[in-house]
Amino acid sequence: MNRATYPGGVHPPENKWTAESEIETIPVSPRFVVPLSQSLGAPSRPVVSEGEMVRKGQMIGRPDGFISAAVHAPTSGTVAGLERIIDSATGRQTDAVAIESDGRDAWAEG
């Protein structure tokens, strides 16, 4: 059986077009919609209500089933309400917590 050879080897383009770019800080999004279903198991139960102030890392959904995951706020801000959304992973409707960011991205204590 003959083996294919490549004189000089394979040299794909390096595509390092960002190598000289500055690192940038991306501003905090003004609004987040966080699904309460984070796995194939049971969705979490919301533990926040509309108008409540939350901080980054604060629990906004408590596990509610055999296979369920806690959900935490991605940023600080005000809970705009609970919404029904289409889960991008499953294509099914699920509950979500909408958060209007305060732009501070302040972490929860402890």
Short mmCIF file of N, CA and C in Angstrom, two decimals:
data_model
loop_
_atom_site.label_atom_id
_atom_site.label_comp_id
_atom_site.label_asym_id
_atom_site.label_seq_id
_atom_site.Cartn_x
_atom_site.Cartn_y
_atom_site.Cartn_z
N MET A 1 0.84 -1.17 0.00
CA MET A 1 0.00 0.00 0.00
C MET A 1 0.89 1.24 0.00
N ASN A 2 0.61 2.16 -0.89
CA ASN A 2 1.39 3.39 -0.97
C ASN A 2 0.86 4.41 0.02
N ARG A 3 1.76 5.11 0.62
CA ARG A 3 1.40 6.14 1.59
C ARG A 3 1.57 7.50 0.92
N ALA A 4 0.54 8.36 1.06
CA ALA A 4 0.62 9.70 0.47
C ALA A 4 1.62 10.53 1.27
N THR A 5 2.40 11.29 0.58
CA THR A 5 3.36 12.17 1.25
C THR A 5 3.12 13.59 0.81
N TYR A 6 3.52 14.50 1.66
CA TYR A 6 3.38 15.92 1.38
C TYR A 6 4.75 16.56 1.55
N PRO A 7 5.45 16.79 0.46
CA PRO A 7 6.77 17.40 0.57
C PRO A 7 6.68 18.75 1.31
N GLY A 8 7.44 18.89 2.36
CA GLY A 8 7.46 20.14 3.13
C GLY A 8 6.35 20.24 4.16
N GLY A 9 5.43 19.28 4.22
CA GLY A 9 4.37 19.29 5.22
C GLY A 9 3.17 20.13 4.81
N VAL A 10 2.21 20.19 5.70
CA VAL A 10 0.99 20.98 5.47
C VAL A 10 1.13 22.28 6.24
N HIS A 11 0.87 23.40 5.58
CA HIS A 11 1.02 24.71 6.22
C HIS A 11 -0.24 25.54 5.98
N PRO A 12 -1.27 25.31 6.79
CA PRO A 12 -2.49 26.11 6.61
C PRO A 12 -2.23 27.56 7.01
N PRO A 13 -3.02 28.49 6.49
CA PRO A 13 -2.83 29.90 6.87
C PRO A 13 -3.03 30.07 8.38
N GLU A 14 -2.25 30.95 8.98
CA GLU A 14 -2.30 31.12 10.43
C GLU A 14 -3.52 31.92 10.90
N ASN A 15 -4.04 32.78 10.05
CA ASN A 15 -5.24 33.57 10.37
C ASN A 15 -5.15 34.26 11.73
N LYS A 16 -4.05 34.89 11.98
CA LYS A 16 -3.87 35.60 13.25
C LYS A 16 -4.16 37.09 13.07
N TRP A 17 -5.26 37.39 12.40
CA TRP A 17 -5.59 38.77 12.09
C TRP A 17 -5.93 39.60 13.33
N THR A 18 -6.16 38.97 14.47
CA THR A 18 -6.43 39.72 15.70
C THR A 18 -5.21 39.81 16.61
N ALA A 19 -4.08 39.25 16.19
CA ALA A 19 -2.90 39.19 17.05
C ALA A 19 -2.42 40.57 17.50
N GLU A 20 -2.58 41.57 16.67
CA GLU A 20 -2.11 42.92 17.01
C GLU A 20 -3.23 43.80 17.57
N SER A 21 -4.40 43.25 17.77
CA SER A 21 -5.54 44.04 18.25
C SER A 21 -5.45 44.28 19.75
N GLU A 22 -5.96 45.42 20.17
CA GLU A 22 -6.04 45.74 21.59
C GLU A 22 -7.15 44.90 22.23
N ILE A 23 -6.98 44.54 23.50
CA ILE A 23 -8.04 43.88 24.25
C ILE A 23 -9.05 44.95 24.64
N GLU A 24 -10.32 44.68 24.38
CA GLU A 24 -11.37 45.66 24.65
C GLU A 24 -12.29 45.19 25.77
N THR A 25 -12.81 46.13 26.52
CA THR A 25 -13.82 45.83 27.53
C THR A 25 -15.18 46.06 26.90
N ILE A 26 -16.01 45.05 26.92
CA ILE A 26 -17.34 45.15 26.33
C ILE A 26 -18.29 45.70 27.38
N PRO A 27 -19.11 46.69 27.03
CA PRO A 27 -20.06 47.23 28.01
C PRO A 27 -21.12 46.19 28.39
N VAL A 28 -21.66 46.35 29.58
CA VAL A 28 -22.70 45.44 30.06
C VAL A 28 -23.96 45.67 29.23
N SER A 29 -24.59 44.59 28.83
CA SER A 29 -25.84 44.67 28.07
C SER A 29 -26.91 45.37 28.92
N PRO A 30 -27.80 46.14 28.31
CA PRO A 30 -28.84 46.82 29.10
C PRO A 30 -29.93 45.89 29.62
N ARG A 31 -30.08 44.70 29.00
CA ARG A 31 -31.15 43.79 29.40
C ARG A 31 -30.71 42.35 29.24
N PHE A 32 -31.05 41.53 30.22
CA PHE A 32 -30.75 40.10 30.19
C PHE A 32 -32.05 39.33 30.37
N VAL A 33 -32.20 38.23 29.64
CA VAL A 33 -33.33 37.33 29.83
C VAL A 33 -32.72 35.97 30.13
N VAL A 34 -32.89 35.51 31.37
CA VAL A 34 -32.22 34.31 31.87
C VAL A 34 -33.22 33.16 31.99
N PRO A 35 -33.08 32.11 31.18
CA PRO A 35 -34.00 30.97 31.27
C PRO A 35 -33.88 30.26 32.61
N LEU A 36 -35.01 29.83 33.16
CA LEU A 36 -34.99 29.09 34.42
C LEU A 36 -34.76 27.60 34.18
N SER A 37 -34.79 27.18 32.94
CA SER A 37 -34.48 25.80 32.59
C SER A 37 -33.03 25.76 32.10
N GLN A 38 -32.15 25.15 32.90
CA GLN A 38 -30.72 25.14 32.58
C GLN A 38 -30.21 23.74 32.25
N SER A 39 -31.10 22.77 32.21
CA SER A 39 -30.70 21.40 31.91
C SER A 39 -31.91 20.67 31.34
N LEU A 40 -31.74 19.39 31.06
CA LEU A 40 -32.87 18.60 30.58
C LEU A 40 -33.83 18.25 31.71
N GLY A 41 -33.44 18.55 32.94
CA GLY A 41 -34.29 18.26 34.09
C GLY A 41 -35.34 19.33 34.32
N ALA A 42 -35.86 19.36 35.53
CA ALA A 42 -36.92 20.31 35.89
C ALA A 42 -36.39 21.74 35.91
N PRO A 43 -37.19 22.69 35.45
CA PRO A 43 -36.77 24.09 35.53
C PRO A 43 -36.73 24.55 36.98
N SER A 44 -35.92 25.56 37.24
CA SER A 44 -35.85 26.13 38.59
C SER A 44 -37.11 26.94 38.86
N ARG A 45 -37.36 27.17 40.14
CA ARG A 45 -38.49 27.99 40.58
C ARG A 45 -37.96 29.39 40.86
N PRO A 46 -38.59 30.44 40.29
CA PRO A 46 -38.08 31.80 40.52
C PRO A 46 -38.19 32.18 41.99
N VAL A 47 -37.16 32.87 42.50
CA VAL A 47 -37.17 33.33 43.89
C VAL A 47 -37.07 34.85 43.96
N VAL A 48 -37.27 35.51 42.83
CA VAL A 48 -37.27 36.97 42.77
C VAL A 48 -38.60 37.41 42.15
N SER A 49 -38.94 38.67 42.35
CA SER A 49 -40.19 39.18 41.79
C SER A 49 -39.93 40.50 41.08
N GLU A 50 -40.88 40.90 40.27
CA GLU A 50 -40.76 42.13 39.49
C GLU A 50 -40.49 43.32 40.39
N GLY A 51 -39.54 44.15 39.98
CA GLY A 51 -39.17 45.34 40.74
C GLY A 51 -38.07 45.12 41.76
N GLU A 52 -37.74 43.88 42.03
CA GLU A 52 -36.70 43.57 43.02
C GLU A 52 -35.31 43.88 42.46
N MET A 53 -34.46 44.44 43.29
CA MET A 53 -33.06 44.69 42.92
C MET A 53 -32.27 43.41 43.13
N VAL A 54 -31.42 43.06 42.15
CA VAL A 54 -30.57 41.88 42.27
C VAL A 54 -29.13 42.28 42.00
N ARG A 55 -28.23 41.44 42.48
CA ARG A 55 -26.80 41.65 42.23
C ARG A 55 -26.24 40.45 41.48
N LYS A 56 -25.16 40.67 40.78
CA LYS A 56 -24.49 39.62 40.02
C LYS A 56 -24.16 38.46 40.95
N GLY A 57 -24.51 37.25 40.55
CA GLY A 57 -24.23 36.06 41.35
C GLY A 57 -25.33 35.70 42.34
N GLN A 58 -26.31 36.56 42.52
CA GLN A 58 -27.42 36.29 43.43
C GLN A 58 -28.33 35.23 42.82
N MET A 59 -28.82 34.30 43.65
CA MET A 59 -29.72 33.27 43.15
C MET A 59 -31.05 33.90 42.74
N ILE A 60 -31.48 33.59 41.52
CA ILE A 60 -32.77 34.08 41.04
C ILE A 60 -33.73 32.92 40.76
N GLY A 61 -33.18 31.68 40.76
CA GLY A 61 -34.00 30.49 40.56
C GLY A 61 -33.49 29.35 41.42
N ARG A 62 -34.39 28.75 42.21
CA ARG A 62 -34.02 27.65 43.12
C ARG A 62 -34.34 26.32 42.45
N PRO A 63 -33.43 25.33 42.56
CA PRO A 63 -33.70 24.01 41.98
C PRO A 63 -35.04 23.47 42.48
N ASP A 64 -35.80 22.86 41.57
CA ASP A 64 -37.14 22.41 41.92
C ASP A 64 -37.43 21.06 41.27
N GLY A 65 -36.63 20.06 41.62
CA GLY A 65 -36.86 18.74 41.06
C GLY A 65 -35.64 17.86 41.22
N PHE A 66 -35.79 16.62 40.75
CA PHE A 66 -34.71 15.64 40.88
C PHE A 66 -33.45 16.11 40.15
N ILE A 67 -33.61 16.50 38.90
CA ILE A 67 -32.48 17.05 38.15
C ILE A 67 -32.84 18.50 37.86
N SER A 68 -32.23 19.42 38.56
CA SER A 68 -32.53 20.84 38.42
C SER A 68 -31.30 21.62 38.85
N ALA A 69 -31.14 22.82 38.34
CA ALA A 69 -29.96 23.62 38.66
C ALA A 69 -30.36 24.99 39.17
N ALA A 70 -29.60 25.51 40.13
CA ALA A 70 -29.82 26.87 40.60
C ALA A 70 -29.43 27.84 39.49
N VAL A 71 -30.14 28.95 39.41
CA VAL A 71 -29.87 29.96 38.39
C VAL A 71 -29.51 31.25 39.12
N HIS A 72 -28.45 31.92 38.64
CA HIS A 72 -27.95 33.13 39.30
C HIS A 72 -27.96 34.30 38.33
N ALA A 73 -28.10 35.51 38.88
CA ALA A 73 -28.15 36.72 38.06
C ALA A 73 -26.80 36.95 37.38
N PRO A 74 -26.81 37.26 36.08
CA PRO A 74 -25.56 37.51 35.36
C PRO A 74 -25.00 38.91 35.60
N THR A 75 -25.80 39.81 36.16
CA THR A 75 -25.37 41.18 36.42
C THR A 75 -26.28 41.78 37.49
N SER A 76 -25.97 42.99 37.91
CA SER A 76 -26.83 43.67 38.88
C SER A 76 -27.86 44.52 38.14
N GLY A 77 -29.02 44.70 38.77
CA GLY A 77 -30.07 45.50 38.15
C GLY A 77 -31.41 45.23 38.80
N THR A 78 -32.47 45.50 38.06
CA THR A 78 -33.83 45.36 38.55
C THR A 78 -34.55 44.28 37.76
N VAL A 79 -35.27 43.42 38.47
CA VAL A 79 -36.04 42.37 37.80
C VAL A 79 -37.20 43.05 37.07
N ALA A 80 -37.22 42.92 35.75
CA ALA A 80 -38.27 43.53 34.93
C ALA A 80 -39.52 42.66 34.90
N GLY A 81 -39.37 41.38 35.24
CA GLY A 81 -40.52 40.49 35.28
C GLY A 81 -40.16 39.08 34.86
N LEU A 82 -41.16 38.22 34.89
CA LEU A 82 -41.01 36.84 34.42
C LEU A 82 -41.60 36.79 33.02
N GLU A 83 -40.93 36.07 32.11
CA GLU A 83 -41.38 35.98 30.73
C GLU A 83 -41.40 34.53 30.28
N ARG A 84 -42.20 34.25 29.26
CA ARG A 84 -42.18 32.95 28.59
C ARG A 84 -41.34 33.14 27.33
N ILE A 85 -40.32 32.31 27.16
CA ILE A 85 -39.46 32.40 25.99
C ILE A 85 -39.34 31.02 25.34
N ILE A 86 -38.79 30.99 24.15
CA ILE A 86 -38.45 29.74 23.49
C ILE A 86 -37.01 29.43 23.85
N ASP A 87 -36.78 28.30 24.50
CA ASP A 87 -35.43 27.87 24.89
C ASP A 87 -34.65 27.50 23.63
N SER A 88 -33.52 28.14 23.42
CA SER A 88 -32.74 27.90 22.21
C SER A 88 -32.17 26.48 22.15
N ALA A 89 -31.99 25.85 23.30
CA ALA A 89 -31.42 24.50 23.32
C ALA A 89 -32.46 23.42 22.98
N THR A 90 -33.70 23.62 23.45
CA THR A 90 -34.72 22.58 23.27
C THR A 90 -35.81 22.96 22.27
N GLY A 91 -35.96 24.25 22.01
CA GLY A 91 -37.03 24.71 21.13
C GLY A 91 -38.39 24.75 21.82
N ARG A 92 -38.41 24.53 23.12
CA ARG A 92 -39.66 24.53 23.88
C ARG A 92 -39.82 25.83 24.66
N GLN A 93 -41.06 26.14 25.02
CA GLN A 93 -41.31 27.32 25.85
C GLN A 93 -40.83 27.05 27.27
N THR A 94 -40.28 28.08 27.89
CA THR A 94 -39.82 27.97 29.27
C THR A 94 -39.95 29.34 29.93
N ASP A 95 -39.98 29.35 31.25
CA ASP A 95 -40.01 30.60 32.00
C ASP A 95 -38.61 31.19 32.06
N ALA A 96 -38.55 32.51 32.14
CA ALA A 96 -37.27 33.21 32.23
C ALA A 96 -37.44 34.44 33.10
N VAL A 97 -36.33 34.89 33.69
CA VAL A 97 -36.31 36.11 34.48
C VAL A 97 -35.66 37.20 33.64
N ALA A 98 -36.36 38.31 33.44
CA ALA A 98 -35.82 39.45 32.69
C ALA A 98 -35.22 40.44 33.69
N ILE A 99 -33.99 40.87 33.42
CA ILE A 99 -33.29 41.80 34.31
C ILE A 99 -32.86 43.02 33.50
N GLU A 100 -33.25 44.22 33.97
CA GLU A 100 -32.79 45.47 33.39
C GLU A 100 -31.51 45.85 34.14
N SER A 101 -30.40 45.87 33.45
CA SER A 101 -29.10 46.12 34.07
C SER A 101 -28.99 47.55 34.57
N ASP A 102 -28.30 47.72 35.70
CA ASP A 102 -28.01 49.07 36.20
C ASP A 102 -26.65 49.55 35.70
N GLY A 103 -25.95 48.71 34.94
CA GLY A 103 -24.66 49.08 34.37
C GLY A 103 -23.49 48.97 35.32
N ARG A 104 -23.74 48.68 36.58
CA ARG A 104 -22.65 48.62 37.56
C ARG A 104 -22.01 47.25 37.63
N ASP A 105 -22.75 46.19 37.29
CA ASP A 105 -22.23 44.83 37.34
C ASP A 105 -21.71 44.48 38.74
N ALA A 106 -22.45 44.92 39.77
CA ALA A 106 -22.04 44.75 41.17
C ALA A 106 -22.34 43.34 41.67
N TRP A 107 -21.34 42.72 42.30
CA TRP A 107 -21.47 41.35 42.82
C TRP A 107 -22.26 41.32 44.12
N ALA A 108 -22.95 40.20 44.34
CA ALA A 108 -23.65 39.96 45.60
C ALA A 108 -22.62 39.75 46.70
N GLU A 109 -22.96 40.12 47.91
CA GLU A 109 -22.07 39.91 49.06
C GLU A 109 -22.03 38.44 49.43
N GLY A 110 -20.86 37.98 49.90
CA GLY A 110 -20.71 36.63 50.44
C GLY A 110 -20.71 35.61 49.40
#
